[in-house]
Coordinates of N, CA and C and ligand atoms in Angstrom, one line a residue:
X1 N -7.7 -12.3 37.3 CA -7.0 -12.4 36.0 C -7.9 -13.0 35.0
X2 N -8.5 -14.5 35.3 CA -9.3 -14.3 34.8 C -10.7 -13.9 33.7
X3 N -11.3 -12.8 34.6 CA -11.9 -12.2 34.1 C -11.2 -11.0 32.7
X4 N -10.2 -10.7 33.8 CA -9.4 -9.3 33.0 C -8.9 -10.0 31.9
X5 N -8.6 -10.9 31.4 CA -8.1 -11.3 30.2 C -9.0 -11.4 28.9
X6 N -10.3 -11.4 28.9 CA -11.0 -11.4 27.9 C -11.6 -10.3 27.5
X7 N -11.3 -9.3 28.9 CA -11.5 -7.8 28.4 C -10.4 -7.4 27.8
X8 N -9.3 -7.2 28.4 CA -8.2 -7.0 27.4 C -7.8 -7.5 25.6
X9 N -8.5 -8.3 25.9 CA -8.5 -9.2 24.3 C -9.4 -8.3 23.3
X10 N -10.7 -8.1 24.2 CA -11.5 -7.8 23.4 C -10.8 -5.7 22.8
X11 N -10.8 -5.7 24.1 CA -9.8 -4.3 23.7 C -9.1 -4.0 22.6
X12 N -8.3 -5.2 23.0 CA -6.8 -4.8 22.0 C -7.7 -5.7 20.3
X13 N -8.5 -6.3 20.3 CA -8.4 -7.0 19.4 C -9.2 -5.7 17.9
X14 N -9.9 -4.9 18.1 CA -10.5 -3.7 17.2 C -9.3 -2.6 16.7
X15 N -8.2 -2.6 18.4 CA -7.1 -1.8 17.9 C -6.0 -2.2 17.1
X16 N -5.7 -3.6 17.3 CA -5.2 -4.1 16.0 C -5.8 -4.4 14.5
X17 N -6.8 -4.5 14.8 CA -7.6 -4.4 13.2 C -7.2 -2.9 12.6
X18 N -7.2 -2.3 13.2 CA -7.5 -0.9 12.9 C -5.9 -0.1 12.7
X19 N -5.0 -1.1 13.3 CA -3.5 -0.3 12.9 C -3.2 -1.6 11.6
X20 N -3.6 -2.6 10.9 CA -3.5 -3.0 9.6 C -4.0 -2.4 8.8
X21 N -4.7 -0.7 9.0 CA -5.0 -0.2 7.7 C -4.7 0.9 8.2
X22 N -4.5 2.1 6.6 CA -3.9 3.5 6.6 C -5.2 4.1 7.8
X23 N -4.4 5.1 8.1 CA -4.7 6.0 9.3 C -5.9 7.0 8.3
X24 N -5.8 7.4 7.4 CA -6.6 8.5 6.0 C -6.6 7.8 4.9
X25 N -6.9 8.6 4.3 CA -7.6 7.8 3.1 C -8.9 7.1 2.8
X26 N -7.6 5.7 2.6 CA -9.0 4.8 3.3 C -10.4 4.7 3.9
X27 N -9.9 5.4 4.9 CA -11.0 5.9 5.5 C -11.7 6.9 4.8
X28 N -13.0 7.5 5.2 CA -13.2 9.2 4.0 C -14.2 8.2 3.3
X29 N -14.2 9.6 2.3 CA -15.4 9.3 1.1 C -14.5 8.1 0.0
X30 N -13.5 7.9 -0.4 CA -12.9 7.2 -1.0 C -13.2 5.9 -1.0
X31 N -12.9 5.4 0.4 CA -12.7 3.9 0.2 C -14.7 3.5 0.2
X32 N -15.5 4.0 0.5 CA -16.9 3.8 0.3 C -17.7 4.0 -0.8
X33 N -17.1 4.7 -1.7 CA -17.5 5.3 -2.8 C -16.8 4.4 -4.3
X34 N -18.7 3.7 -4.5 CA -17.5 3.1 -6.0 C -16.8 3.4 -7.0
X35 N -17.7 4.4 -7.1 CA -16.8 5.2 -8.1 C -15.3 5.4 -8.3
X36 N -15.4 5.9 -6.8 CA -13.6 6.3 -6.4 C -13.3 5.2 -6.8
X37 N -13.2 4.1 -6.1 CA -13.0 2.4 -6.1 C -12.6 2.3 -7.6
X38 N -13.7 2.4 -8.4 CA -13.2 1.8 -10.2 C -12.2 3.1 -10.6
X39 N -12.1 3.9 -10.1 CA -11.0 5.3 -10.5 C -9.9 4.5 -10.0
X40 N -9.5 4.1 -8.8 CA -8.6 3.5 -8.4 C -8.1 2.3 -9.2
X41 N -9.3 1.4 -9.7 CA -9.1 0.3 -10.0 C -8.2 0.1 -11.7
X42 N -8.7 1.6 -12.2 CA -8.2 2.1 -13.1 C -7.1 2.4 -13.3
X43 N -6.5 3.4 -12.4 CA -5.3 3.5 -12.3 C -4.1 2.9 -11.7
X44 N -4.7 1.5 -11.3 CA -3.6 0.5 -10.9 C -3.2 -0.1 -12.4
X45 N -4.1 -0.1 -13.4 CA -3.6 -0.5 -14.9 C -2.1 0.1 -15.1
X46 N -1.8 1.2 -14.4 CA -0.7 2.0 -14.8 C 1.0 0.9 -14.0
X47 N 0.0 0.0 -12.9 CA 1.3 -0.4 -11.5 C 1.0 -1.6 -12.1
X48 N 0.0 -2.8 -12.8 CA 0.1 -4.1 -12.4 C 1.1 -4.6 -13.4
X49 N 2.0 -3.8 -14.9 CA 2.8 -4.6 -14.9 C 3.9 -5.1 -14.1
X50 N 4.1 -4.5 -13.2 CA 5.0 -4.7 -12.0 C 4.7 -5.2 -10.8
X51 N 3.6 -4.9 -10.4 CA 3.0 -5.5 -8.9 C 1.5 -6.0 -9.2
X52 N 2.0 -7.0 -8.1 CA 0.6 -8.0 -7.8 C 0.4 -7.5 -7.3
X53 N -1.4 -8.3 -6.1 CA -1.5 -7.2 -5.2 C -2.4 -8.8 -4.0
X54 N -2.6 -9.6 -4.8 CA -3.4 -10.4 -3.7 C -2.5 -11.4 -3.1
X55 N -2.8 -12.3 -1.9 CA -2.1 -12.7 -0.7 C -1.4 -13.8 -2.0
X56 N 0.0 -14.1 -1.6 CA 0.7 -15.0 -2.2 C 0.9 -14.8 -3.9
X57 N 0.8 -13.4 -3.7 CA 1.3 -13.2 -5.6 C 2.1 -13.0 -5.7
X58 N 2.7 -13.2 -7.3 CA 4.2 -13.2 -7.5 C 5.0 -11.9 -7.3
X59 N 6.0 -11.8 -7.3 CA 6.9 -10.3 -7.1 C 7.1 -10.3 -9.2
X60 N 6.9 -9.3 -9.3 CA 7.5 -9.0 -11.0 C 8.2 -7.9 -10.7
X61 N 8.5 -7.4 -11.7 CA 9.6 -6.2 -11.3 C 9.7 -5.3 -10.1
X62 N 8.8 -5.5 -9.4 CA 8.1 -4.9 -8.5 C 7.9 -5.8 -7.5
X63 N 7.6 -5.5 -6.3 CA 7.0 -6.6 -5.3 C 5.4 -6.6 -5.0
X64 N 5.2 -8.2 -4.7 CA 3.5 -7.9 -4.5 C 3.8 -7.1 -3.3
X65 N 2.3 -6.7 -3.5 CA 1.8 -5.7 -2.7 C 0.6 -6.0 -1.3
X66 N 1.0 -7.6 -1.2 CA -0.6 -7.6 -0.2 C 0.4 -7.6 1.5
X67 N -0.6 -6.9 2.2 CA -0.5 -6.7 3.0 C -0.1 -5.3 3.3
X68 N 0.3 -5.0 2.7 CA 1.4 -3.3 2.4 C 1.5 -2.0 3.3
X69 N -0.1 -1.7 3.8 CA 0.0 -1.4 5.2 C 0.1 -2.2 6.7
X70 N 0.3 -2.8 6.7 CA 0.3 -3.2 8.0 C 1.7 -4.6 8.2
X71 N 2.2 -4.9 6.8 CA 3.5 -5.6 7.3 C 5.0 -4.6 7.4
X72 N 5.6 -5.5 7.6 CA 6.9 -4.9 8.3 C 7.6 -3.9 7.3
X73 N 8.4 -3.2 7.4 CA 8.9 -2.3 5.9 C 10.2 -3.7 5.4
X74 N 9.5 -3.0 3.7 CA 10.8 -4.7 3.2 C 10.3 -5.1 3.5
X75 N 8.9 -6.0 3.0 CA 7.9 -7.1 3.3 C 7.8 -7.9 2.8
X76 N 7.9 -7.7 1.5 CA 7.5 -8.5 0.0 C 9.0 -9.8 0.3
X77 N 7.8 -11.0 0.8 CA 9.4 -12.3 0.5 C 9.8 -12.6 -0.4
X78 N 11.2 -12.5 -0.6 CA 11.8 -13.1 -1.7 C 12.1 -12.0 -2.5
X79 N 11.6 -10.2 -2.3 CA 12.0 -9.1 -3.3 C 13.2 -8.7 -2.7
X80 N 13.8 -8.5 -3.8 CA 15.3 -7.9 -3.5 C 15.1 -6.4 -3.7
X81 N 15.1 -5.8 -2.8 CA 14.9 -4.4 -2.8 C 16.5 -3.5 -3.4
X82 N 16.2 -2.5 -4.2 CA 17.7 -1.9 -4.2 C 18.1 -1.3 -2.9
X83 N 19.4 -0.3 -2.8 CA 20.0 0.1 -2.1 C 19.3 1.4 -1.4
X84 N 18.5 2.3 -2.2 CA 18.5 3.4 -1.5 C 16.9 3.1 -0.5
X85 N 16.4 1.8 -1.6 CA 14.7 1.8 -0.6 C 15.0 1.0 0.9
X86 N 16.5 -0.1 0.3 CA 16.4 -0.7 1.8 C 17.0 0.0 2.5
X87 N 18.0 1.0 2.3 CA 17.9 2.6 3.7 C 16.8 3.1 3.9
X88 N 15.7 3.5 3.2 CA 14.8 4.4 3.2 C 13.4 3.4 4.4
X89 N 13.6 2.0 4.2 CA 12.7 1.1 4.7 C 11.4 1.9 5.2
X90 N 10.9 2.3 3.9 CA 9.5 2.8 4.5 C 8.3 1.9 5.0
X91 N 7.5 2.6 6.0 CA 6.6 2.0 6.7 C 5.0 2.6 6.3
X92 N 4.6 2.1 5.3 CA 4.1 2.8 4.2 C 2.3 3.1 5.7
X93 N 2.1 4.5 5.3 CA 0.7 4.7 5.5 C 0.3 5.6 4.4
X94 N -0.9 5.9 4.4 CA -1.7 6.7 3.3 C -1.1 7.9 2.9
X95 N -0.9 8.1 3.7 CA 0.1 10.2 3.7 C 1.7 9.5 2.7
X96 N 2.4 8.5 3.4 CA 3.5 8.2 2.7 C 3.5 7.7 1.4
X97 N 2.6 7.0 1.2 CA 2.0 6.7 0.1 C 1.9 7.5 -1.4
X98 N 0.9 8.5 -0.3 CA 0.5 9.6 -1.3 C 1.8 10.5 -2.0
X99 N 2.5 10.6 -0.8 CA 3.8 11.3 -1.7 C 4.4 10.4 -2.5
X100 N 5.0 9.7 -2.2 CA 5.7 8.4 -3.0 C 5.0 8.5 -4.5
X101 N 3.6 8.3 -4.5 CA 3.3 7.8 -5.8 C 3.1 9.3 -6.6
X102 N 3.2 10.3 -5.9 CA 2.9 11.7 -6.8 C 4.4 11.6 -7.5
X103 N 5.4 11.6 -7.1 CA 6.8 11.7 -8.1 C 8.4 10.2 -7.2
X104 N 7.9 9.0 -7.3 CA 8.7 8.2 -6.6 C 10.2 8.7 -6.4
X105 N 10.8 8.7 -7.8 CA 12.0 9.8 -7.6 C 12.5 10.5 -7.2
X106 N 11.4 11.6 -6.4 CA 11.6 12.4 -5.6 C 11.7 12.1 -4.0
X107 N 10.6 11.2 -3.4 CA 10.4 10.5 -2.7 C 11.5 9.4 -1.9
X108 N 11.7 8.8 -2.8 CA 12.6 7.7 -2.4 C 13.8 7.8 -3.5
X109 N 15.0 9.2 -3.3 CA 16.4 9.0 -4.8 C 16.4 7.6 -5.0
X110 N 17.1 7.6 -6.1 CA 17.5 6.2 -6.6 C 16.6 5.1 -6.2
X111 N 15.5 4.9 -6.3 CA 14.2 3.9 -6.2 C 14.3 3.3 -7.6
X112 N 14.3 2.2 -7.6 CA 14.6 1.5 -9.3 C 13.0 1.2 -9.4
X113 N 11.7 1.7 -8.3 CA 10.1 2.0 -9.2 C 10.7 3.3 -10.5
X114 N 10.7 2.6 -11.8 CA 11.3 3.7 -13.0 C 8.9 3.5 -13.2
X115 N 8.8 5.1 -12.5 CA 7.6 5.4 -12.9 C 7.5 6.8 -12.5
X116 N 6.9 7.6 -13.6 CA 7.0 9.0 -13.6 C 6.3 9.8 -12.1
X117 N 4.9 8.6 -11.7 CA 4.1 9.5 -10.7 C 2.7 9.8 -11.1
X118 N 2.2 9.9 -10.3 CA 0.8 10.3 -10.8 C 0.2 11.8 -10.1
X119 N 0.1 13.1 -10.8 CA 0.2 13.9 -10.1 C -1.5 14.4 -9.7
X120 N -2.0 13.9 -10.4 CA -3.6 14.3 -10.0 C -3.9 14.0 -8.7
X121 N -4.1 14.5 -7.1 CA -4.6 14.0 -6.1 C -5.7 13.2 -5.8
X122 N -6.8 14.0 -6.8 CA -7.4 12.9 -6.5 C -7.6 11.1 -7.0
X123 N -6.8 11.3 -8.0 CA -6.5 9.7 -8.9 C -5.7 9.2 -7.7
X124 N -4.4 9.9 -6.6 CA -3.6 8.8 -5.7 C -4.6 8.1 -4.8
X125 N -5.3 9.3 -4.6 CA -6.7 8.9 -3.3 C -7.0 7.9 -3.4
X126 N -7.6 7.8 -4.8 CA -8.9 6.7 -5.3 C -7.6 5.6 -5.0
X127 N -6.9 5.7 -6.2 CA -6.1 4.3 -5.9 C -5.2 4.0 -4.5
X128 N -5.0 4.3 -3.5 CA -4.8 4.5 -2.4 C -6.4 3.6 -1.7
X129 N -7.2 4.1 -2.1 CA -8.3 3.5 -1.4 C -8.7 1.8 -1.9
X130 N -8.2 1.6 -3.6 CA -7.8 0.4 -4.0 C -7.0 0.0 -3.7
X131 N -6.0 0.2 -3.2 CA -4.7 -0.1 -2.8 C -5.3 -1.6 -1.5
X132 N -5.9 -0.6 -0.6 CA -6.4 -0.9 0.8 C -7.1 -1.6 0.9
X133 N -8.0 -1.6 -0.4 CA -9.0 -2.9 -0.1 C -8.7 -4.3 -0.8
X134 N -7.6 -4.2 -1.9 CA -7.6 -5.3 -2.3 C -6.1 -6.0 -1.6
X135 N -5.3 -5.1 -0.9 CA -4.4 -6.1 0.1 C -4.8 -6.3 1.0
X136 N -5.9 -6.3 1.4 CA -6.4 -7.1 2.9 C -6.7 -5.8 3.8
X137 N -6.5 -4.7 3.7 CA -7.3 -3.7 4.6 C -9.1 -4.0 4.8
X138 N -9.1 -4.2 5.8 CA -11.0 -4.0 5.8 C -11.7 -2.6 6.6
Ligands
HEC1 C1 8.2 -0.4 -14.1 C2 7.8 -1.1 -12.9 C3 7.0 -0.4 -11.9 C4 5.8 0.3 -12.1 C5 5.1 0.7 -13.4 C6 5.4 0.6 -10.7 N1 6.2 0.1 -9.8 FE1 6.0 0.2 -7.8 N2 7.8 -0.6 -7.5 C7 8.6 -1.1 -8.5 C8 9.9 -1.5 -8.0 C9 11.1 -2.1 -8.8 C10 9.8 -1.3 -6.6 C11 10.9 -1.6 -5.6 C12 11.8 -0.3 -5.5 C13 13.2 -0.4 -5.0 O1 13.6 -1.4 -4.6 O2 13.9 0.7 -5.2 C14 8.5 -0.8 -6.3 C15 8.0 -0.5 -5.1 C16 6.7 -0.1 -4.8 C17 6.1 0.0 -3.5 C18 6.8 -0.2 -2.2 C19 6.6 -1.7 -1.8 C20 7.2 -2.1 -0.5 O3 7.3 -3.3 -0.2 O4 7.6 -1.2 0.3 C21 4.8 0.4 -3.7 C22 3.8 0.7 -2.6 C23 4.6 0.5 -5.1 N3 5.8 0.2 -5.8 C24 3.4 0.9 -5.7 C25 3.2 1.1 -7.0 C26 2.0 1.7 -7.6 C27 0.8 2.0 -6.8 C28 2.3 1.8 -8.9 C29 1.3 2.4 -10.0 C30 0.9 3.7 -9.8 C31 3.6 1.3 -9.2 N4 4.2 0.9 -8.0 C32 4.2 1.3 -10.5 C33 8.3 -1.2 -9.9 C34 7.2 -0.5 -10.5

């Protein structure tokens, strides 16, 4: 036993790093590429009146955002979520993401995010790939 326990650790300890961040995206040319990165960085100008994004930021109309892949759905403490997101309790990865932020309204009915979407793919990428690095994905 013993022995077996610090292999197991070591095991599980990369596969847990690795389910705290999106499965795509992230990963890819996006999250490596600065470019993409300041595209992203850019188009969170469009989300930060509403959401924070670093550990212990405030909720504004919106809930912070840190952690976002890898905490519980309904994460943000203290945000009062409406009715149709706390049914919907998404368990956000890159793919769900991606839809979400192309047209929210369509995504999640009655989502009180009042934001039209961003329909360019590659603008969700980039910011998708911002998303990930500034809430604690590594
Ligand atoms: C006008 C304010 C507003 C804007 C602008 C806005 N959001 Fe939101 N967002 C919200 C609200 C409110 C919620 C909670 C929705 C609900 O409870 O129905 C939310 C929810 C979310 C969630 C889900 C969080 C969770 O805990 O599950 C994500 C992710 C998100 N927004 C990302 C974004 C991104 C990225 C942008 C910019 C492209 C953006 N939002 C723009 C208000 C906004």
């Amino acid at each position: 036993m013993r022995t077996i326990l610090p292999l197991l650790a070591a095991a599980l300890l990369p596969a847990q790093a690795f389910a705290a961040c999106p499965a795509s995206p992230p990963e890819g040319a996006a999250a490596s590429n600065p470019a993409a990165l300041e595209q992203g960085r850019r188009a969170f100008l469009k989300c930060r009146a509403c959401h924070t994004l670093p550990e212990g930021g405030k909720n504004l109309v919106g809930p912070n955002l840190w952690n976002l892949f890898a905490r519980a759905p309904l994460g943000a403490a203290d945000f009062k979520y409406s009715p149709a997101f706390t049914a919907a309790a998404p368990a956000w990865t890159a793919a769900k993401l991606d839809s979400f932020l192309e047209k929210p309204s369509k995504h999640i009915p009655g989502t009180r995010m009042v934001f039209a979407g961003i329909p360019a793919p590659e603008e969700r990428q980039a910011l998708i790939a911002w998303l990930a690095k500034e809430t604690g994905c590594k």
